[in-house]
XYZ file of C-alpha atoms in Angstrom:
439
model
C 130.035 68.648 70.911
C 130.155 66.295 74.008
C 128.327 67.177 77.255
C 128.215 65.458 80.559
C 125.235 67.413 81.603
C 121.840 65.733 81.165
C 119.108 68.338 80.759
C 115.465 67.574 81.372
C 113.599 67.119 78.007
C 111.040 69.863 78.981
C 113.893 72.401 79.160
C 115.360 71.951 75.880
C 112.539 73.843 74.090
C 112.305 76.723 76.421
C 114.588 79.106 74.629
C 114.416 80.480 71.021
C 117.665 80.782 69.022
C 117.790 84.273 67.664
C 120.475 85.739 65.606
C 122.835 87.209 68.335
C 126.341 87.128 69.859
C 128.226 83.994 70.791
C 127.458 84.735 74.555
C 123.802 85.254 73.960
C 123.441 82.175 71.941
C 125.268 80.156 74.608
C 123.040 81.405 77.290
C 119.743 80.999 75.328
C 120.480 77.337 74.152
C 120.109 76.097 77.640
C 117.730 77.568 80.205
C 119.928 76.299 83.186
C 122.749 78.695 82.038
C 120.699 81.597 82.935
C 121.771 80.972 86.615
C 125.140 82.302 85.779
C 127.521 81.190 88.660
C 124.764 78.851 90.143
C 124.813 76.739 86.875
C 125.853 73.114 87.613
C 128.877 71.869 86.135
C 128.972 71.319 82.506
C 131.622 69.880 80.201
C 131.076 71.242 76.586
C 133.733 69.429 74.686
C 136.041 66.650 76.123
C 137.990 65.901 73.102
C 141.666 65.588 73.518
C 144.305 66.853 71.008
C 147.278 64.541 70.913
C 150.638 66.012 71.794
C 153.246 66.540 69.152
C 155.363 63.556 68.577
C 157.821 62.846 71.506
C 156.025 65.037 74.166
C 154.735 63.134 77.296
C 152.613 64.726 80.059
C 154.483 65.004 83.315
C 152.788 67.661 85.528
C 149.319 69.132 86.035
C 148.406 72.470 87.731
C 144.831 72.526 88.476
C 142.534 75.180 90.256
C 138.979 74.649 90.868
C 135.801 76.152 92.410
C 133.824 74.148 94.776
C 131.150 71.797 93.420
C 127.421 72.499 93.369
C 125.952 73.703 96.665
C 122.977 74.594 98.533
C 121.861 78.117 98.917
C 124.233 80.198 101.040
C 121.626 82.783 102.043
C 117.842 82.571 102.588
C 116.470 83.583 99.124
C 113.147 81.859 99.680
C 111.429 83.508 102.669
C 110.434 86.876 101.343
C 109.209 85.655 97.969
C 107.357 82.761 99.452
C 105.705 85.040 102.001
C 104.559 87.346 99.295
C 103.163 84.420 97.221
C 101.494 82.903 100.281
C 99.669 86.232 100.812
C 98.584 86.569 97.268
C 97.319 83.114 97.304
C 95.361 83.459 100.466
C 93.657 86.484 98.849
C 92.843 84.366 95.794
C 95.120 86.592 93.666
C 97.156 83.903 91.970
C 96.148 82.045 88.776
C 96.158 78.308 88.638
C 99.680 78.409 86.838
C 100.996 80.685 89.630
C 99.669 78.341 92.253
C 101.553 75.512 90.620
C 104.681 77.729 90.384
C 104.296 78.317 94.090
C 104.158 74.728 94.960
C 107.276 74.193 92.707
C 109.121 76.854 94.670
C 108.079 75.226 97.954
C 109.281 71.823 96.732
C 112.620 73.359 95.753
C 113.029 74.991 99.176
C 112.401 71.684 100.787
C 115.032 70.050 98.650
C 117.335 72.884 99.477
C 116.775 72.652 103.219
C 117.698 69.050 103.172
C 121.307 70.027 103.664
C 122.966 72.739 105.624
C 123.174 76.279 104.076
C 126.081 76.416 101.524
C 126.858 72.739 101.942
C 128.175 70.674 99.100
C 125.364 68.586 97.666
C 125.898 65.080 96.282
C 125.784 66.378 92.854
C 128.771 68.693 93.800
C 130.640 65.803 95.110
C 130.158 63.662 91.975
C 131.252 66.696 89.881
C 134.708 66.539 91.369
C 135.058 62.823 91.413
C 134.178 62.690 87.795
C 136.629 65.594 86.857
C 139.561 63.642 88.668
C 138.450 60.518 87.082
C 138.582 61.951 83.520
C 141.985 63.559 84.379
C 143.513 60.313 85.301
C 142.051 58.665 82.228
C 143.368 61.351 79.825
C 146.805 61.936 81.378
C 147.719 58.625 83.099
C 151.476 59.235 82.475
C 151.464 62.100 84.956
C 150.328 59.945 87.790
C 152.292 56.769 87.066
C 155.834 58.159 87.144
C 157.567 56.378 90.046
C 159.995 59.425 90.495
C 156.945 61.793 90.930
C 154.530 60.454 93.545
C 153.576 63.570 95.392
C 150.386 65.609 94.907
C 150.099 69.047 96.574
C 146.645 70.244 97.425
C 145.478 73.697 98.787
C 141.995 74.516 99.926
C 140.147 77.253 101.950
C 138.797 75.974 105.251
C 135.193 76.496 103.943
C 133.564 72.982 104.269
C 132.195 72.880 100.770
C 135.558 73.604 99.370
C 137.351 71.042 101.729
C 134.793 68.393 100.755
C 135.337 69.168 97.070
C 139.046 68.571 97.477
C 138.413 65.407 99.505
C 136.094 64.020 96.672
C 138.480 64.909 93.994
C 141.711 63.278 95.712
C 139.638 60.217 96.838
C 138.885 59.770 93.157
C 142.421 60.392 92.085
C 143.770 57.832 94.753
C 141.337 55.216 93.746
C 142.913 55.345 90.073
C 146.474 55.637 91.360
C 146.730 54.258 95.041
C 150.532 54.879 95.074
C 150.273 58.642 95.091
C 151.129 60.662 98.190
C 148.540 63.264 98.680
C 149.572 66.289 100.808
C 146.762 68.719 101.860
C 147.079 72.338 103.234
C 144.065 74.307 104.505
C 143.677 77.959 104.850
C 141.699 79.499 107.726
C 138.233 80.979 107.173
C 139.684 84.349 107.634
C 142.714 83.410 105.447
C 140.870 83.163 102.054
C 143.493 85.771 100.830
C 146.358 83.323 101.145
C 148.563 83.449 97.992
C 147.941 79.832 97.029
C 143.974 80.291 96.974
C 143.026 83.723 97.174
C 145.579 86.609 96.734
C 145.652 89.611 99.047
C 143.196 91.846 100.453
C 142.355 95.198 99.123
C 143.321 98.500 101.001
C 140.729 100.919 101.891
C 141.842 103.156 98.990
C 141.729 100.328 96.560
C 138.283 99.163 97.678
C 136.963 102.812 97.286
C 138.391 102.803 93.815
C 136.965 99.458 92.998
C 133.448 100.270 94.282
C 133.366 103.961 92.960
C 131.148 103.112 90.059
C 127.394 102.431 90.515
C 126.157 99.539 88.440
C 122.581 100.074 89.480
C 121.447 102.274 86.544
C 122.803 99.756 84.012
C 121.021 96.732 85.671
C 118.010 98.941 86.252
C 117.892 100.022 82.573
C 117.552 96.276 81.541
C 114.599 95.897 84.014
C 112.974 99.075 82.675
C 112.831 97.732 79.253
C 111.312 94.564 80.246
C 107.697 93.871 79.075
C 106.124 92.320 82.119
C 102.708 91.784 80.676
C 103.034 88.234 79.900
C 104.172 87.289 83.365
C 101.503 89.507 84.966
C 98.765 87.987 83.078
C 100.199 84.438 83.812
C 100.613 85.110 87.561
C 97.889 87.483 88.801
C 94.074 86.776 88.342
C 92.695 89.153 85.685
C 96.225 90.532 85.097
C 95.787 92.708 88.033
C 98.965 93.441 90.119
C 98.488 93.400 93.955
C 98.859 97.000 95.290
C 101.633 95.968 97.519
C 103.847 94.910 94.514
C 103.111 97.906 92.217
C 106.497 99.268 90.819
C 108.431 96.178 92.038
C 106.977 93.584 89.738
C 110.322 93.012 87.867
C 112.204 92.408 91.058
C 109.532 90.149 92.308
C 109.737 87.903 89.273
C 113.510 87.857 89.348
C 113.547 86.950 93.085
C 111.371 83.964 92.259
C 113.839 82.844 89.695
C 116.867 83.488 91.889
C 115.299 81.223 94.657
C 114.318 78.441 92.503
C 117.562 78.348 90.341
C 119.270 76.489 93.151
C 117.286 73.438 92.090
C 119.934 72.494 89.464
C 122.605 72.172 92.162
C 120.926 68.923 93.392
C 120.815 65.581 91.668
C 117.873 64.914 89.278
C 114.885 63.832 91.181
C 111.025 64.229 90.996
C 111.550 67.789 92.584
C 110.145 70.121 89.672
C 112.075 72.878 88.146
C 111.345 76.747 88.119
C 112.604 77.503 84.532
C 109.549 76.351 82.708
C 107.629 79.142 84.204
C 109.738 81.810 82.248
C 110.337 82.193 78.619
C 113.664 82.517 76.946
C 113.731 86.283 76.921
C 112.988 86.449 80.614
C 115.608 84.030 81.539
C 118.155 85.774 79.468
C 117.396 89.122 81.195
C 117.900 87.329 84.501
C 121.303 86.234 83.337
C 122.220 89.649 82.240
C 121.687 91.248 85.408
C 123.550 88.504 87.324
C 126.347 88.532 84.819
C 126.877 92.319 85.117
C 126.872 92.076 89.044
C 129.479 89.490 89.218
C 131.571 90.824 86.326
C 131.935 94.144 87.918
C 132.792 92.559 91.246
C 135.261 90.036 90.037
C 136.221 90.899 86.409
C 138.692 93.243 84.660
C 136.649 96.108 83.303
C 137.287 99.812 82.935
C 134.818 100.796 85.708
C 136.622 98.693 88.426
C 140.141 99.403 87.073
C 140.941 95.612 87.414
C 141.745 96.327 91.042
C 139.801 93.128 92.380
C 141.552 90.957 89.617
C 144.820 92.316 90.516
C 144.319 91.184 94.138
C 144.211 87.707 92.890
C 147.465 87.882 90.934
C 149.436 86.266 93.668
C 147.582 83.007 92.877
C 148.765 83.011 89.251
C 152.240 83.801 90.493
C 152.096 80.755 92.916
C 150.855 78.657 90.085
C 153.812 79.850 87.867
C 156.324 79.220 90.827
C 155.142 75.641 91.309
C 155.128 74.906 87.570
C 158.747 76.182 87.382
C 159.767 73.944 90.257
C 158.143 70.954 88.509
C 159.823 71.826 85.302
C 163.244 72.176 87.020
C 162.738 68.766 88.619
C 160.877 67.704 91.648
C 158.869 64.683 93.033
C 155.650 66.447 92.611
C 153.426 65.359 89.789
C 150.456 67.754 90.347
C 149.325 70.720 92.295
C 145.565 71.228 93.004
C 143.883 74.360 94.367
C 140.397 74.463 95.576
C 138.719 77.871 96.044
C 135.883 80.022 95.103
C 134.470 81.791 92.021
C 135.550 85.088 93.472
C 139.027 83.824 92.984
C 138.748 81.839 89.888
C 136.965 84.438 87.693
C 139.434 87.266 88.210
C 142.308 84.712 87.697
C 140.835 83.612 84.360
C 140.493 87.244 83.372
C 144.113 87.795 84.246
C 145.112 84.859 82.113
C 143.167 86.189 79.212
C 141.625 82.974 78.311
C 139.129 82.921 75.445
C 135.638 84.122 76.536
C 137.301 86.305 79.171
C 139.970 88.366 77.299
C 137.930 91.547 76.961
C 138.889 94.432 79.282
C 136.813 97.444 78.018
C 133.617 98.903 79.548
C 131.249 96.902 81.739
C 128.703 96.727 78.993
C 131.242 95.531 76.445
C 132.729 92.870 78.800
C 129.102 91.543 79.672
C 128.621 91.075 75.960
C 131.580 88.934 75.610
C 132.193 87.282 78.909
C 129.780 84.769 80.443
C 130.075 83.391 84.061
C 127.757 80.597 83.087
C 130.479 79.421 80.632
C 133.386 80.102 82.893
C 132.834 79.805 86.616
C 129.779 77.737 87.249
C 129.884 75.173 90.051
C 133.129 73.066 90.138
C 134.610 75.187 87.212
C 138.201 74.696 86.775
C 141.462 75.696 84.854
C 143.854 72.883 84.173
C 147.477 73.596 82.709
C 148.875 70.153 81.373
C 152.671 70.091 81.007
C 154.412 67.990 78.436
C 158.104 67.359 77.873
C 160.211 65.784 75.198
C 163.735 64.057 75.511
C 165.369 67.300 74.726
C 163.823 68.874 77.714
C 161.510 71.293 75.850
C 158.272 71.883 77.764
C 154.934 72.773 76.302
C 151.452 73.420 77.981
C 147.854 72.969 77.068
C 145.328 74.881 78.858
C 141.832 73.403 79.715
C 138.858 75.576 80.919
C 136.188 73.243 82.381
C 137.990 70.206 80.689
C 137.852 71.879 77.265
C 140.825 72.757 75.448
C 141.069 76.495 75.194
C 143.383 79.199 73.953
C 144.467 82.800 74.647
C 143.251 85.000 71.853
C 146.255 87.387 72.307
C 148.798 84.602 72.112
C 149.105 82.293 69.212
C 149.656 78.654 70.174
C 152.898 77.052 69.223
C 151.787 73.527 68.267
C 148.605 71.913 66.839
C 146.514 75.080 67.655
C 146.382 74.514 71.486
C 149.948 73.930 72.854
C 152.069 76.734 74.022
C 155.861 76.702 74.864
C 156.040 77.194 78.657
C 158.482 80.102 78.337
C 156.272 82.123 76.190
C 153.104 81.377 78.306
C 154.793 82.139 81.553
C 156.139 85.561 79.951
C 152.576 86.361 78.914
C 151.094 85.630 82.329
C 153.783 87.790 83.971
C 153.148 90.613 81.470
C 149.480 90.471 82.100
C 150.178 90.987 85.867
C 152.423 93.838 85.156
C 149.863 95.363 82.928
C 147.283 95.250 85.605
C 149.762 96.700 88.258
C 150.694 99.523 85.946
C 147.059 100.389 85.283
C 146.302 100.479 89.042
C 149.338 102.519 89.882
C 148.139 105.140 87.210
C 144.850 105.414 88.815
C 146.249 106.140 92.352
């Protein structure tokens, strides 16, 4: 396995490796993955399967989340205020005081840029994705008959800057490309190219009709807090103002400190070593449940939110058909948010995201830290032979991936475009029928 993510050595020993599911093993083997969709970009395997003989790449369809960013909301103030009060009353242990100082340092790092802004790490993530794409598929960008590149982005600054860094890297490798950019308005994140459509009031009600709090709270209720309580409070005595809320307090410490990994490596310390592997895994579970209910395709949300993003997949299919039929466009790039990319990947049925059962079942098999972390992306690489036959390879975060429900046609990773397109359209129809049956 190859990885472009460099992990501080002290983190590598933080999580044990129990006998568990594929998802649990994946989360536990790297503490940074516990941050779910806050996890910095990671390439797990960059190996490239050679296309069948006679097939040459000619078109790329790419959709990506923005790169690593600073915290969007103020996740620091409340927990730092509490730690400050406990410290002033001499209730924190020496280890907890060090953790408090670590959190203050992370806040200072986060405050060095505007809220929700693309960090220098986020910019380099997108530059490097483009650079590797150019290196792996130079034929796509060197065809004199196909010089145009179409780019779509929301107007959110971190998304626009992600697109700019990506296209600058692309143009530096192939200066002759003509890059055309289109931006959505802040209120137009539901544009078909980058966001789908908004839910009706009835659909929103149906989508939010299930309460996930009991499921998330059950994880917290089963948590043995004794280790962290002893580690944090002098004499293991919980402050009266915190009694009953200890679990959420510790989770809030982690949620605030987890943003550290969205910045370049620096002397600023990390929050993860304060927690053990079981605690970090619990934090990931609670985050994963929350986001997969919001954006996934599960029984409890009827796949309604995922369906609202189906126009994006329809646009991807439309543009690909245009390129296959013959056009002067060599690539189409879309830059958006995890709230669009995660449901899109569920509709596509990509491995790690092909479970559509109960929320509990889906969370045991789907992992946002694997799928929709910062700068996460899906690439469809199109190949054609002299007979005009077209096949496609799918990449998830630059790793070749398949659809478990659809057997590849060539070399274990290549699909005939006609079959893949039909599968995508059938998936959209299945969602639509499911929603109509709920109405």
